Short mmCIF file of C-alpha atoms in Angstrom, two decimals:
data_model
loop_
_atom_site.label_atom_id
_atom_site.label_comp_id
_atom_site.label_asym_id
_atom_site.label_seq_id
_atom_site.Cartn_x
_atom_site.Cartn_y
_atom_site.Cartn_z
CA MET S 1 -126.49 17.50 -252.08
CA ASN S 2 -124.59 20.93 -251.80
CA THR S 3 -127.68 22.31 -250.21
CA LYS S 4 -128.01 19.99 -247.81
CA LEU S 5 -123.75 20.45 -247.21
CA SER S 6 -124.80 23.84 -246.64
CA ILE S 7 -127.68 23.42 -244.65
CA PHE S 8 -125.44 21.29 -242.12
CA SER S 9 -122.64 23.56 -241.76
CA SER S 10 -125.20 26.36 -240.80
CA ALA S 11 -126.35 24.16 -238.51
CA CYS S 12 -123.00 23.10 -236.64
CA LEU S 13 -122.05 26.95 -236.98
CA SER S 14 -124.99 28.03 -235.31
CA ALA S 15 -124.22 25.11 -232.56
CA THR S 16 -120.88 26.46 -232.06
CA LEU S 17 -121.83 30.16 -231.50
CA LEU S 18 -124.39 29.15 -229.02
CA ALA S 19 -122.10 26.85 -227.10
CA ALA S 20 -119.73 30.02 -226.69
CA LEU S 21 -121.90 32.27 -225.71
CA PRO S 22 -121.38 32.35 -221.99
CA ALA S 23 -123.73 30.69 -219.13
CA GLN S 24 -126.26 33.60 -217.35
CA ALA S 25 -125.26 32.52 -213.53
CA ALA S 26 -126.51 34.52 -210.58
CA LYS S 27 -124.07 35.92 -208.28
CA PRO S 28 -123.55 36.43 -204.67
CA GLY S 29 -124.91 39.82 -203.63
CA ALA S 30 -127.97 42.36 -202.94
CA PHE S 31 -131.40 41.09 -205.02
CA SER S 32 -134.72 42.29 -205.08
CA VAL S 33 -136.74 39.20 -204.25
CA THR S 34 -140.50 38.77 -204.81
CA GLU S 35 -141.63 35.59 -202.66
CA THR S 36 -144.61 33.82 -203.32
CA LYS S 37 -145.63 30.79 -201.16
CA SER S 38 -149.41 28.63 -201.58
CA ALA S 39 -151.67 27.86 -199.14
CA ILE S 40 -150.36 24.80 -197.23
CA GLY S 41 -152.51 22.67 -194.64
CA ASN S 42 -154.83 25.13 -192.66
CA LYS S 43 -152.53 28.40 -193.33
CA ALA S 44 -154.18 30.32 -196.19
CA ALA S 45 -151.69 31.56 -198.87
CA LYS S 46 -149.26 34.51 -198.21
CA PRO S 47 -149.36 37.31 -201.07
CA PRO S 48 -146.39 38.32 -202.78
CA ARG S 49 -144.00 40.24 -200.98
CA THR S 50 -141.02 41.60 -202.55
CA LYS S 51 -137.90 42.31 -199.97
CA ASP S 52 -134.33 43.19 -200.69
CA ARG S 53 -132.15 40.06 -199.92
CA CYS S 54 -128.88 39.21 -199.28
CA ILE S 55 -127.34 36.03 -201.23
CA GLY S 56 -124.36 35.18 -199.63
CA PRO S 57 -121.51 33.27 -201.45
CA GLU S 58 -122.38 29.74 -199.33
CA LEU S 59 -125.79 30.01 -201.19
CA VAL S 60 -124.45 30.21 -204.77
CA ASP S 61 -122.39 27.18 -206.62
CA LYS S 62 -119.90 27.93 -208.92
CA ASP S 63 -122.39 27.59 -211.79
CA GLY S 64 -124.91 30.23 -210.56
CA PHE S 65 -127.23 28.05 -209.22
CA LEU S 66 -128.64 28.68 -205.68
CA TYR S 67 -128.21 25.67 -203.09
CA PRO S 68 -131.84 24.63 -202.55
CA ASP S 69 -131.17 22.31 -199.40
CA LEU S 70 -129.80 25.58 -197.37
CA ILE S 71 -132.70 27.78 -198.33
CA LEU S 72 -135.06 24.95 -197.15
CA SER S 73 -133.17 23.79 -193.70
CA LYS S 74 -133.72 27.59 -192.87
CA HIS S 75 -137.29 25.60 -191.98
CA PHE S 76 -136.57 21.94 -191.76
CA SER S 77 -133.51 20.33 -190.55
CA GLN S 78 -131.79 17.38 -192.19
CA CYS S 79 -132.12 19.07 -195.83
CA ARG S 80 -130.13 17.68 -198.35
CA ILE S 81 -129.56 17.40 -202.26
CA LYS S 82 -130.78 13.88 -203.65
CA ASP S 83 -130.04 14.40 -207.37
CA SER S 84 -129.66 17.49 -209.47
CA LYS S 85 -129.39 17.88 -213.24
CA LEU S 86 -128.34 20.47 -215.67
CA LEU S 87 -130.63 20.91 -218.26
CA ASP S 88 -128.80 23.88 -220.00
CA LYS S 89 -126.26 26.30 -218.93
CA ASN S 90 -129.31 28.30 -217.69
CA THR S 91 -131.52 25.78 -216.22
CA LYS S 92 -131.12 23.17 -213.25
CA THR S 93 -133.09 21.34 -211.27
CA TRP S 94 -132.38 18.81 -207.68
CA THR S 95 -134.87 16.31 -205.64
CA VAL S 96 -134.39 17.65 -201.90
CA VAL S 97 -135.04 15.41 -199.28
CA CYS S 98 -135.09 17.15 -195.26
CA GLY S 99 -135.73 14.11 -193.07
CA LYS S 100 -138.76 11.98 -193.62
CA MET S 101 -140.99 15.44 -193.58
CA LEU S 102 -140.34 16.74 -196.60
CA THR S 103 -139.37 15.92 -200.30
CA ALA S 104 -139.22 18.83 -202.98
CA GLN S 105 -138.71 19.42 -206.46
CA ALA S 106 -136.84 22.43 -207.27
CA LYS S 107 -135.89 24.00 -210.44
CA GLN S 108 -134.24 27.34 -211.03
CA VAL S 109 -133.67 29.29 -214.47
CA ASN S 110 -131.26 32.08 -214.79
CA THR S 111 -131.44 35.60 -217.14
CA GLY S 112 -128.55 37.26 -216.68
CA GLU S 113 -127.84 37.89 -213.23
CA ASP S 114 -131.43 37.47 -212.11
CA PHE S 115 -133.11 34.23 -211.46
CA HIS S 116 -136.33 32.12 -210.68
CA LEU S 117 -136.34 29.60 -208.17
CA HIS S 118 -139.68 27.35 -207.67
CA ILE S 119 -139.84 24.58 -205.35
CA ASP S 120 -142.80 21.88 -205.11
CA ALA S 121 -142.51 20.94 -201.32
CA ALA S 122 -144.47 17.80 -200.26
CA LEU S 123 -144.55 17.58 -196.60
CA LEU S 124 -145.15 13.74 -194.89
CA GLY S 125 -145.23 11.60 -197.95
CA GLY S 126 -147.37 14.42 -199.71
CA ALA S 127 -150.41 14.91 -197.11
CA MET S 128 -149.35 18.64 -197.37
CA LYS S 129 -148.21 20.79 -200.66
CA GLN S 130 -146.73 24.18 -200.67
CA THR S 131 -145.13 26.01 -203.47
CA LEU S 132 -142.46 28.68 -203.04
CA ASP S 133 -141.39 30.94 -206.12
CA TYR S 134 -138.70 33.31 -205.70
CA GLU S 135 -138.59 36.16 -208.83
CA ALA S 136 -135.20 37.69 -208.08
CA GLN S 137 -133.50 40.72 -209.87
CA SER S 138 -130.27 41.58 -209.16
CA LEU S 139 -129.71 45.02 -207.42
CA LYS S 140 -126.02 45.38 -208.99
CA ARG S 141 -124.46 45.96 -205.28
CA GLN S 142 -123.12 44.64 -202.39
CA CYS S 143 -125.14 43.39 -199.17
CA THR S 144 -126.00 46.28 -196.98
CA PRO S 145 -127.04 45.31 -193.07
CA GLU S 146 -130.74 46.24 -194.24
CA ASP S 147 -130.82 43.54 -196.63
CA GLU S 148 -132.31 40.05 -194.89
CA PRO S 149 -130.70 36.06 -195.60
CA LEU S 150 -132.83 34.62 -198.48
CA GLU S 151 -134.99 32.45 -196.71
#
């Protein structure tokens, strides 16, 4: 009985310590972003490209997650988040719709100030699909005029 109580106490202590750890979050600023886009329709896949990007405060929520609807709205109109789910302190998923043209599933995982955003987009009811990946490392500085906006 004492062994079970000891194991239970250890598990509770571990869970409490893990819950006390701060969530990792993306913060507005400059990032080195590697963007990968899959093929879509008759357009070939683009090779991955890395650019210094500016992520403004309007793109990041209070928990350190990007708004994927704002990123997609650079290419499609009427984008909005249909639903979102916080899976844990560092992972969030969304369903985004852009008018009747596009539905997308997005997932972001934060690691410190860095993040990975994966978007699976289905155009025209799934007739065409595209995957967008953004792997971002914080440059730990404010944005400069040379940093391009994330799109």
